């Protein structure tokens, strides 16, 4: 059994990716001293070190890593030891021609960048087993070893492979799934366009076809690739579990990453970690707050770690905006507020050579302790030491947004009534009101237990099973409130339509019937009216016929005039709302506020616009985070009669508190 993270890390984790192999030995000592000054307690080592650890096949060179781990340990810095498998070395890539992944056109990727391996390569699979075993055996007793960092951002650059090895594995995967070719034919609907198969060997990849792909084939390829990459993770995990059963393992997830079903993956991680790179030009980072909430929800509220972020600027956007002074600190607290128990960076020391030399780091090229970057780094690291007690405290959300990777894959396949639908943008549109209103929200799978939630939002739940729909019915019948958006309840997981009128298995629950969709052109704007107030919408309109639901808002525009745009249906002890269009932001904010208030789903504290509030609950105390993203000071009115402890200024406060621009209040108080 792996140790609980709160025991492994008795502090808020602070540090970053550390690549000592890129530096001379004398720098290692300076690094360790600077880490102490900066309050660093954890670093990720050896992420891209395969070539310097296994210098030739079966020839391992661990001495440098031994030394690094010893130095770090002597300086009180723990290590997330990476398994080094994210980039197989040149000798291996040249020696075994099954290693490179192959692109859609059948061209193998060449060596010289990173992550060029095929997930189906037998030699890669053999290679990772050897290096992971060797690392685990060597360092299993090392006192610096805190956790295992498996690979790095699986799928980040390559999440598809079209090699002959992948095709063989695809056939195998399909056989496992369908058992008979007839079952596959049924699932893929191959009587359409003469697509029937007599044998598994007749099946190709869904690439380079004359026109539209078979949706079943495409969906299964996505599922297969997700599973194939996941399998790599499991190979490593199982070896590590055998040799170091008590050491937690994880891999680092990414932002908005469509190819990998993180709900599936998270079950096999001991802690969710993710790499967070909001673009400063986007202003208040609500999208990345959405991802914090997702990462927290992936393991039912267990705190996560921000495994990477940047102090200043990245180097992979066209123009890499720098985070202005104070922003890195503010956004880091935004993560802690939503459940992060660790704030780490890519990377510790800014590189001298290689493709990432202009990427920001905790120590800039100047190596100057007085630099803004290092000062901000050290300030945050030393402040976080005051927050030990926040660890493991939970965000208790009464609202949830449903999210499903399978649905994401299906709804964005080609051949839809509107081919500009973006599942992620839709989720974000429904998330933003919760962020703006400071209402805590979890992001959960449609099949999850929803009984803890008073209000559930299901945006664009296009592909869902009848069993999932039944769960949503039961949730509502028992008193829950649910809100659906357009294009929900349309297909099953084979992407076969639920016949008999939309929204299929949600028809009874929503109390409406839809016979046709009315997609809008780019310029198309609809207007609808709710209680005498006009709102606009775009992209889509459902032609809704109420079957028991009441009309909350109806269109004014053209031939749709009078048709409901928004409906409300009493169902058992609960209520189901349905929005048949993509409304303007103002409407969604008002509507979500109204429904939340009706259901007593309220923020932990009422504050001005531009101020973010999130609360975590520990065993005895609550921790209230108030983050002022504005360029001006605001007044924060605290709950009457409560005395709070300001964890950063170490003072008791109550009543009103002035919160300067770009500042944060972290307040603990008794439950
Ligand atoms: C991450 C990756 C790191 C580094 C970083 C730069 O995606 O895991 O190795 O490349 O991006 O932002």
XYZ file of C-alpha atoms and ligand atoms in Angstrom:
683
model
C 0.000 0.000 0.000
C 1.447 3.388 -0.907
C 1.737 5.851 1.955
C -0.848 8.656 1.985
C 0.486 11.765 0.273
C -0.005 13.873 3.385
C 2.456 11.599 5.200
C 4.928 11.508 2.325
C 4.845 15.286 1.952
C 4.451 16.842 5.403
C 4.394 20.279 3.765
C 2.898 21.952 0.726
C 5.215 20.617 -1.959
C 7.328 23.322 -3.556
C 9.981 22.935 -6.226
C 10.234 21.933 -9.829
C 11.754 19.832 -12.572
C 15.461 19.631 -11.934
C 17.829 18.634 -14.735
C 21.290 18.452 -13.148
C 22.673 16.409 -16.037
C 22.607 19.643 -18.054
C 25.049 21.279 -15.618
C 28.545 20.836 -14.199
C 28.899 19.376 -10.756
C 29.799 22.648 -9.047
C 26.397 24.029 -10.006
C 24.725 21.166 -8.137
C 25.923 22.501 -4.799
C 24.868 26.023 -5.600
C 21.484 24.664 -6.691
C 20.973 22.837 -3.417
C 21.820 25.972 -1.416
C 19.522 28.137 -3.489
C 16.769 25.552 -3.126
C 17.023 25.918 0.614
C 16.811 29.690 0.317
C 13.759 29.383 -1.905
C 11.919 27.024 0.425
C 12.138 24.177 -2.078
C 11.306 20.807 -0.548
C 10.671 18.623 -3.603
C 12.168 18.327 -7.085
C 11.488 16.018 -10.022
C 14.705 14.466 -11.237
C 15.691 12.382 -14.266
C 12.595 13.031 -16.383
C 14.621 13.120 -19.597
C 17.697 11.218 -18.433
C 17.410 7.849 -20.128
C 20.374 8.484 -22.453
C 22.652 9.397 -19.555
C 21.444 6.583 -17.320
C 21.533 3.713 -19.801
C 24.371 4.821 -22.001
C 24.320 1.673 -24.095
C 22.029 -1.288 -23.979
C 22.192 -2.734 -20.445
C 25.065 -0.406 -19.479
C 23.777 1.744 -16.649
C 25.506 4.766 -15.205
C 23.916 5.735 -11.939
C 26.810 7.422 -10.159
C 25.796 10.959 -11.071
C 22.238 10.329 -9.946
C 23.453 8.759 -6.684
C 25.370 11.915 -6.012
C 22.487 14.228 -6.860
C 20.088 12.348 -4.636
C 22.594 12.484 -1.785
C 23.180 16.217 -2.199
C 19.460 16.922 -2.332
C 18.792 14.789 0.697
C 21.557 16.511 2.676
C 19.857 19.810 1.898
C 16.417 18.631 2.960
C 15.025 18.401 -0.562
C 12.900 15.356 -1.396
C 12.788 13.786 -4.832
C 10.049 12.754 -7.226
C 12.209 10.330 -9.085
C 11.226 10.051 -12.718
C 11.354 6.786 -14.589
C 13.160 8.548 -17.448
C 11.104 6.834 -20.132
C 9.688 9.860 -21.947
C 12.449 9.904 -24.536
C 14.247 6.707 -25.569
C 17.939 7.243 -26.400
C 19.440 7.468 -29.875
C 21.216 4.097 -29.643
C 17.930 2.382 -28.880
C 16.001 4.224 -31.571
C 18.578 3.287 -34.206
C 19.038 -0.276 -33.046
C 15.331 -1.179 -32.955
C 13.330 0.070 -35.888
C 10.003 -0.606 -34.182
C 10.681 2.211 -31.685
C 9.622 5.276 -33.679
C 5.949 6.141 -33.856
C 4.582 6.438 -37.395
C 2.465 9.342 -38.597
C -0.785 9.312 -40.579
C 1.081 9.190 -43.863
C 3.079 6.165 -42.747
C 6.295 8.132 -42.092
C 8.264 7.200 -38.967
C 9.198 10.065 -36.639
C 12.905 10.689 -36.530
C 15.148 10.973 -33.493
C 16.279 14.384 -32.254
C 13.339 15.828 -30.373
C 11.508 13.867 -27.653
C 8.659 11.411 -27.116
C 9.140 9.866 -30.534
C 8.318 6.320 -29.438
C 5.411 4.184 -30.579
C 3.279 2.998 -27.679
C 3.050 -0.361 -29.455
C 6.760 -0.892 -29.950
C 7.865 -4.217 -28.392
C 11.420 -2.894 -28.011
C 10.268 0.250 -26.219
C 8.135 -1.859 -23.904
C 11.092 -4.135 -23.198
C 13.330 -1.114 -22.677
C 11.085 0.650 -20.159
C 10.771 -2.513 -18.098
C 14.555 -2.694 -17.795
C 15.234 0.900 -16.872
C 12.315 1.191 -14.471
C 13.355 -1.991 -12.697
C 16.965 -0.831 -12.504
C 15.980 2.574 -11.066
C 13.583 1.080 -8.551
C 16.104 -1.503 -7.354
C 18.842 1.077 -7.002
C 16.894 3.775 -5.196
C 14.257 1.824 -3.272
C 15.986 2.551 0.035
C 17.192 6.063 -0.745
C 15.856 8.494 1.855
C 15.364 11.273 -0.736
C 12.869 9.172 -2.723
C 9.368 10.490 -2.040
C 7.359 9.542 -5.103
C 7.734 8.080 -8.573
C 7.133 10.385 -11.507
C 6.227 7.987 -14.321
C 7.228 9.093 -17.826
C 6.159 12.677 -18.601
C 2.933 14.101 -20.007
C 1.908 10.931 -21.824
C 0.679 11.655 -25.312
C 1.677 15.321 -25.188
C 3.308 15.446 -28.608
C 2.278 12.097 -30.047
C -0.972 10.491 -29.103
C -1.505 8.514 -32.279
C 0.620 5.955 -34.023
C 0.056 4.212 -37.336
C 2.867 1.656 -37.306
C 2.368 -1.986 -38.244
C 2.855 -2.799 -34.552
C 0.037 -0.453 -33.645
C -2.188 -1.997 -36.308
C -1.542 -5.470 -34.926
C -2.309 -4.195 -31.436
C -5.462 -2.473 -32.740
C -6.696 -5.775 -34.188
C -6.001 -7.474 -30.907
C -7.793 -4.731 -28.966
C -10.843 -4.989 -31.246
C -10.976 -8.759 -30.851
C -10.831 -8.405 -27.081
C -13.616 -5.869 -27.180
C -15.990 -7.432 -29.679
C -15.102 -11.149 -29.588
C -16.839 -11.680 -32.969
C -16.461 -9.747 -36.193
C -20.256 -9.653 -36.398
C -20.397 -7.700 -33.144
C -17.902 -5.212 -34.571
C -19.928 -4.885 -37.775
C -23.002 -4.119 -35.712
C -21.241 -1.576 -33.544
C -19.632 0.203 -36.469
C -22.838 0.096 -38.533
C -20.933 -1.355 -41.470
C -23.988 -2.053 -43.611
C -23.638 1.633 -44.416
C -21.537 2.267 -47.577
C -20.676 -1.402 -47.994
C -18.228 -1.341 -45.106
C -18.706 -4.908 -43.819
C -15.708 -6.910 -42.633
C -15.333 -10.669 -42.808
C -12.093 -10.787 -40.878
C -10.134 -8.691 -38.358
C -7.174 -8.563 -40.712
C -9.254 -6.532 -43.205
C -9.441 -3.615 -40.782
C -7.212 -0.594 -41.418
C -6.596 2.537 -39.462
C -9.140 5.307 -40.012
C -6.694 7.374 -42.067
C -6.259 8.321 -45.679
C -9.816 7.436 -46.612
C -11.638 8.983 -49.566
C -14.216 10.872 -47.545
C -15.974 10.664 -44.167
C -14.636 8.024 -41.815
C -16.731 5.363 -40.214
C -17.495 6.991 -36.846
C -17.310 3.690 -34.956
C -13.889 2.956 -36.394
C -12.673 6.420 -35.530
C -14.049 6.285 -31.990
C -12.557 2.874 -31.358
C -9.198 4.064 -32.648
C -9.300 6.901 -30.111
C -10.258 4.482 -27.340
C -7.556 2.070 -28.434
C -4.819 4.718 -28.416
C -5.884 5.916 -24.987
C -5.720 2.316 -23.709
C -2.472 1.598 -25.492
C -0.714 4.557 -23.884
C -2.361 3.764 -20.560
C -0.917 0.288 -20.814
C 2.576 1.808 -20.907
C 1.821 3.614 -17.678
C 0.551 0.402 -16.079
C 3.660 -1.527 -17.097
C 5.809 0.973 -15.209
C 3.427 1.312 -12.305
C 3.274 -2.426 -11.687
C 7.053 -2.757 -11.593
C 7.340 0.124 -9.143
C 4.548 -1.233 -6.950
C 6.309 -4.572 -6.725
C 9.659 -3.152 -5.750
C 8.580 -0.086 -3.739
C 5.028 -0.806 -2.554
C 4.953 2.156 -0.187
C 6.105 4.834 -2.613
C 3.245 6.694 -4.327
C 3.263 6.851 -8.121
C 1.799 9.299 -10.585
C 2.254 10.733 -14.024
C 1.703 14.379 -14.852
C -1.513 15.292 -16.680
C -2.082 18.265 -18.960
C -4.481 21.019 -19.752
C -7.569 20.215 -21.867
C -6.098 17.019 -23.138
C -8.543 15.280 -25.402
C -6.663 12.066 -26.300
C -6.439 10.588 -22.786
C -9.424 9.790 -20.620
C -8.131 11.128 -17.323
C -11.102 9.692 -15.391
C -9.886 6.249 -16.414
C -6.223 7.058 -15.726
C -6.732 8.745 -12.370
C -7.923 5.497 -10.796
C -4.383 4.161 -11.198
C -2.562 7.217 -9.832
C -1.866 7.677 -6.140
C -2.122 11.418 -6.600
C -3.263 13.500 -9.542
C -0.683 15.988 -10.749
C -0.929 18.360 -13.677
C 0.983 20.962 -15.635
C -0.672 24.336 -15.687
C 0.301 26.983 -18.227
C -2.359 29.696 -18.502
C -1.606 32.331 -21.098
C -1.246 35.705 -19.311
C -3.083 37.369 -22.204
C -6.292 35.579 -21.187
C -6.631 37.681 -18.034
C -8.179 36.036 -15.001
C -7.364 32.376 -15.546
C -10.836 30.839 -15.209
C -9.992 28.103 -17.698
C -7.142 26.958 -15.601
C -9.366 27.149 -12.514
C -11.675 24.767 -14.404
C -8.751 22.408 -14.759
C -7.813 22.679 -11.102
C -11.397 21.722 -10.301
C -11.237 18.844 -12.761
C -7.936 17.576 -11.341
C -9.344 17.699 -7.817
C -12.461 15.854 -8.939
C -10.626 13.080 -10.803
C -9.948 11.352 -7.499
C -13.123 12.377 -5.691
C -11.768 15.516 -4.084
C -8.327 14.230 -3.109
C -5.862 17.127 -3.284
C -3.684 17.264 -6.372
C -0.271 18.729 -7.105
C 0.541 21.392 -9.656
C 3.520 19.530 -11.042
C 4.584 22.196 -13.520
C 3.895 25.852 -14.103
C 6.177 28.693 -15.042
C 7.530 31.529 -12.973
C 7.565 34.029 -15.831
C 6.914 32.953 -19.437
C 6.975 29.859 -21.610
C 8.763 29.662 -24.952
C 6.282 27.652 -26.989
C 3.651 30.255 -27.860
C 4.128 32.577 -30.821
C 4.668 35.433 -28.436
C 5.407 34.450 -24.862
C 3.921 36.971 -22.490
C 5.555 37.304 -19.095
C 3.511 37.037 -15.932
C 3.586 40.530 -14.408
C 4.970 40.933 -10.858
C 2.909 39.076 -8.287
C 0.924 37.089 -10.842
C 2.762 33.812 -10.405
C 2.136 33.962 -6.656
C -1.509 34.887 -7.080
C -2.206 32.112 -9.584
C -0.341 29.597 -7.461
C -2.662 30.406 -4.576
C -5.542 30.039 -7.006
C -4.435 26.417 -7.355
C -3.992 25.839 -3.624
C -7.419 27.394 -3.043
C -8.983 24.784 -5.324
C -7.236 21.799 -3.793
C -3.557 21.794 -4.748
C -1.197 20.541 -2.048
C 1.854 21.309 -4.144
C 3.130 24.072 -6.399
C 5.960 23.046 -8.685
C 7.581 24.539 -11.748
C 9.170 23.719 -15.023
C 11.958 24.158 -14.251
C 14.439 24.871 -11.501
C 17.285 26.449 -13.502
C 16.803 28.079 -16.877
C 18.544 25.987 -19.532
C 21.676 27.017 -21.331
C 21.218 24.877 -24.405
C 18.461 23.011 -26.156
C 15.013 23.929 -27.379
C 13.776 25.259 -24.035
C 16.552 27.702 -23.171
C 14.189 30.676 -23.329
C 11.579 29.021 -21.139
C 11.292 30.691 -17.748
C 12.553 28.955 -14.619
C 12.937 29.503 -10.880
C 16.534 30.657 -11.449
C 17.007 32.775 -14.569
C 20.090 32.819 -16.819
C 21.535 35.641 -14.727
C 21.795 33.259 -11.765
C 21.036 36.335 -9.715
C 19.355 35.912 -6.359
C 18.187 39.526 -6.603
C 16.353 38.915 -9.873
C 12.601 39.424 -9.770
C 12.107 35.799 -10.693
C 14.165 34.387 -7.869
C 12.779 36.881 -5.378
C 9.215 35.925 -6.248
C 10.144 32.254 -6.203
C 11.702 32.493 -2.756
C 8.886 34.626 -1.388
C 6.256 32.076 -2.364
C 8.302 29.081 -1.222
C 8.840 30.567 2.201
C 5.234 31.686 2.548
C 3.895 28.247 1.711
C 5.627 26.965 4.836
C 2.871 28.749 6.765
C 0.190 26.607 5.141
C 1.099 23.097 6.277
C -2.251 22.665 7.972
C -4.140 23.303 4.726
C -2.874 20.006 3.304
C -5.517 17.415 2.694
C -8.342 19.882 3.432
C -11.175 19.363 0.952
C -13.241 21.617 -1.263
C -16.877 20.717 -0.594
C -18.844 21.500 -3.737
C -22.628 21.314 -3.890
C -22.620 21.788 -7.647
C -21.139 19.612 -10.370
C -20.548 19.788 -14.093
C -20.644 16.498 -15.973
C -17.749 15.744 -18.267
C -17.024 12.615 -20.269
C -14.069 11.949 -22.570
C -16.027 9.400 -24.624
C -18.611 12.096 -25.218
C -15.861 14.585 -26.145
C -14.508 12.193 -28.767
C -17.957 11.434 -30.171
C -19.452 14.905 -30.274
C -16.513 16.356 -32.181
C -16.369 13.681 -34.871
C -17.176 14.964 -38.349
C -20.566 14.823 -40.020
C -22.576 16.627 -37.364
C -25.382 19.145 -37.996
C -22.902 21.844 -36.936
C -19.240 20.959 -37.268
C -17.937 23.838 -35.209
C -19.192 22.465 -31.906
C -16.509 22.460 -29.272
C -17.178 20.352 -26.214
C -14.456 22.033 -24.175
C -15.648 25.532 -25.071
C -19.164 24.524 -24.093
C -17.979 23.152 -20.769
C -16.001 26.317 -20.177
C -19.004 28.482 -21.015
C -21.041 26.659 -18.371
C -18.135 26.693 -15.919
C -17.458 30.422 -16.154
C -20.603 31.520 -14.277
C -19.644 29.239 -11.381
C -16.155 30.744 -11.377
C -17.452 34.308 -11.592
C -20.010 33.652 -8.860
C -17.412 31.857 -6.693
C -19.585 28.785 -6.410
C -17.541 25.656 -5.773
C -18.095 23.086 -8.493
C -16.750 19.599 -9.104
C -16.244 18.178 -12.575
C -17.540 14.619 -12.591
C -18.320 11.743 -14.909
C -21.999 11.153 -15.793
C -21.874 7.710 -14.196
C -20.532 9.099 -10.881
C -22.537 9.188 -7.677
C -24.289 12.558 -7.746
C -26.152 12.293 -4.467
C -23.917 14.875 -2.725
C -24.793 17.556 -5.265
C -27.790 19.851 -5.212
C -27.246 21.180 -8.730
C -25.754 19.330 -11.688
C -25.027 20.809 -15.102
C -24.756 18.554 -18.144
C -23.489 20.555 -21.125
C -23.676 18.879 -24.531
C -24.090 15.379 -23.176
C -24.421 14.019 -26.693
C -23.351 10.402 -26.225
C -24.747 8.684 -23.194
C -26.099 5.271 -22.424
C -29.667 4.620 -21.357
C -28.255 3.405 -18.020
C -26.490 6.750 -17.503
C -29.693 8.575 -18.411
C -31.585 6.482 -15.893
C -29.101 7.483 -13.187
C -29.736 11.121 -14.026
C -33.475 10.470 -13.802
C -33.053 8.879 -10.390
C -30.846 11.728 -9.214
C -33.525 14.239 -10.217
C -36.442 12.168 -8.945
C -34.749 12.116 -5.546
C -34.709 15.915 -5.443
C -31.705 16.920 -7.555
C -31.696 19.798 -10.013
C -30.166 19.213 -13.420
C -29.516 21.530 -16.343
C -28.932 20.192 -19.866
C -27.710 22.065 -22.883
C -28.614 21.410 -26.515
C -27.327 18.327 -28.352
C -27.716 16.096 -25.293
C -29.110 12.559 -25.185
C -28.634 12.059 -28.920
C -26.502 8.935 -29.345
C -25.254 5.899 -27.457
C -21.561 5.047 -27.004
C -21.405 3.331 -30.408
C -22.617 6.664 -31.736
C -25.914 5.133 -32.809
C -28.833 7.499 -32.507
C -31.360 7.030 -29.699
C -34.451 6.764 -31.901
C -37.939 8.048 -31.275
C -37.304 11.772 -30.831
C -34.579 13.792 -29.147
C -33.295 14.063 -26.464
C -33.723 10.279 -26.488
C -33.336 8.806 -23.024
C -33.541 12.301 -21.498
C -36.929 13.022 -23.045
C -39.016 11.962 -20.050
C -36.693 13.681 -17.605
C -36.604 16.988 -19.460
C -40.297 16.841 -20.376
C -39.629 17.947 -23.938
C -39.543 16.510 -27.406
C -37.292 17.738 -30.199
C -37.815 16.765 -33.807
C -35.289 18.944 -35.580
C -32.176 21.018 -34.992
C -31.621 24.455 -36.458
C -27.869 25.149 -36.637
C -26.963 28.785 -37.158
C -24.446 30.268 -39.571
C -21.378 32.100 -38.196
C -23.265 35.388 -38.307
C -26.564 33.877 -37.142
C -27.929 35.512 -34.006
C -31.130 34.485 -32.265
C -32.988 36.405 -29.645
C -35.142 35.001 -26.919
C -37.091 36.498 -24.083
C -37.249 35.488 -20.454
C -39.694 37.358 -18.242
C -39.744 40.324 -20.599
C -35.960 40.534 -20.880
C -34.228 39.882 -24.144
C -31.081 37.775 -24.595
C -29.161 36.643 -27.615
C -27.818 33.273 -28.589
C -26.013 31.633 -31.469
C -24.724 28.375 -32.993
C -27.852 26.263 -32.560
C -31.564 26.105 -31.834
C -33.591 23.015 -30.990
C -37.194 23.001 -32.085
C -38.623 22.127 -28.679
C -42.142 20.818 -28.080
C -42.903 20.742 -24.359
C -44.296 17.466 -23.074
C -44.977 18.552 -19.542
C -42.138 21.072 -19.234
C -42.917 24.753 -18.822
C -41.382 27.358 -21.095
C -38.850 29.540 -19.267
C -37.826 31.547 -22.324
C -38.989 31.543 -25.954
C -37.468 32.753 -29.237
C -38.505 35.963 -30.876
C -36.639 35.367 -34.116
C -38.076 34.399 -37.524
C -39.897 31.117 -37.850
C -38.701 30.019 -34.436
C -40.721 32.765 -32.731
C -42.676 31.342 -29.829
C -40.698 28.108 -29.678
C -39.143 27.478 -26.258
C -35.440 28.229 -25.954
C -35.289 27.246 -22.280
C -37.571 24.871 -20.388
C -38.133 23.638 -16.859
C -39.642 20.311 -15.887
C -40.623 19.067 -12.458
C -39.542 15.461 -12.186
C -40.215 13.529 -8.994
C -38.855 15.649 -6.157
C -36.490 17.520 -8.465
C -36.264 19.712 -11.538
C -34.726 19.364 -14.995
C -33.872 22.453 -17.055
C -33.001 22.395 -20.734
C -31.347 25.120 -22.825
C -31.805 24.503 -26.547
C -29.282 27.057 -27.811
C -25.878 28.612 -26.991
C -26.889 31.698 -24.998
C -24.802 34.783 -24.422
C -22.652 34.820 -21.283
C -24.940 37.278 -19.473
C -27.863 34.866 -19.669
C -25.917 31.857 -18.455
C -24.546 33.801 -15.517
C -27.978 35.044 -14.451
C -29.658 31.715 -14.998
C -27.049 29.662 -13.173
C -27.131 32.172 -10.324
C -30.907 31.906 -10.115
C -30.927 28.099 -10.082
C -28.029 27.962 -7.622
C -29.746 30.313 -5.201
C -32.999 28.371 -5.422
C -31.018 25.315 -4.392
C -28.991 27.057 -1.677
C -25.799 26.556 -3.637
C -23.941 29.684 -2.587
C -20.399 31.036 -2.447
C -18.363 30.805 0.748
C -18.233 34.615 0.806
C -19.848 37.411 -1.198
C -17.245 39.662 -2.792
C -16.816 42.159 -5.605
C -16.319 41.139 -9.219
C -12.781 40.070 -10.047
C -12.248 38.575 -6.611
C -11.920 34.806 -6.461
C -13.100 32.890 -3.418
C -12.611 29.246 -2.635
C -12.781 27.325 0.594
C -11.180 24.107 1.801
C -12.396 22.176 4.788
C -10.053 20.368 7.153
C -10.968 18.219 10.117
C -11.268 21.075 12.541
C -10.859 24.201 10.506
C -11.925 25.781 7.279
C -9.514 27.674 5.052
C -10.897 30.574 3.113
C -8.923 31.901 0.130
C -9.807 35.353 -1.179
C -7.836 36.374 -4.253
C -8.043 39.869 -5.687
C -7.331 39.697 -9.426
C -8.260 43.369 -9.834
C -5.830 46.205 -10.395
C -7.340 48.009 -7.410
C -7.864 47.455 -3.722
C -11.165 45.940 -2.598
C -12.915 45.648 0.728
C -13.686 42.154 1.867
C -16.641 41.841 4.198
C -16.149 38.788 6.370
C -18.891 36.786 8.076
C -20.230 38.568 11.117
C -19.250 37.122 14.455
C -16.428 34.963 13.076
C -12.812 35.498 14.044
C -10.410 34.491 11.315
C -6.696 33.866 11.498
C -4.748 35.398 8.629
C -2.264 32.642 7.921
C 0.161 34.854 6.008
C 0.223 37.895 8.321
C -0.285 35.656 11.387
C -2.926 37.940 12.878
C -6.513 37.483 13.940
C -8.988 39.498 11.922
C -12.744 40.015 11.762
C -15.266 42.364 10.186
C -13.910 44.103 7.108
C -10.481 43.704 5.564
C -8.851 45.766 2.833
C -7.358 43.535 0.151
C -4.847 45.325 -2.074
C -4.675 44.789 -5.834
C -3.291 41.360 -6.837
C -3.193 40.208 -3.237
C -4.531 37.228 -1.391
C -6.056 36.539 2.015
C -5.747 33.051 3.407
C -7.907 32.783 6.489
C -8.454 29.860 8.783
C -11.399 29.643 11.135
C -13.032 27.029 13.330
C -15.748 24.880 11.822
C 5.717 20.559 -20.372
C 6.764 19.460 -20.289
C 8.092 19.979 -19.794
C 8.455 21.243 -20.508
C 7.345 22.245 -20.331
C 7.598 23.568 -20.980
O 4.709 20.230 -21.257
O 6.312 18.437 -19.423
O 9.075 18.988 -19.995
O 8.661 20.972 -21.849
O 6.179 21.740 -20.903
O 6.497 24.428 -20.784
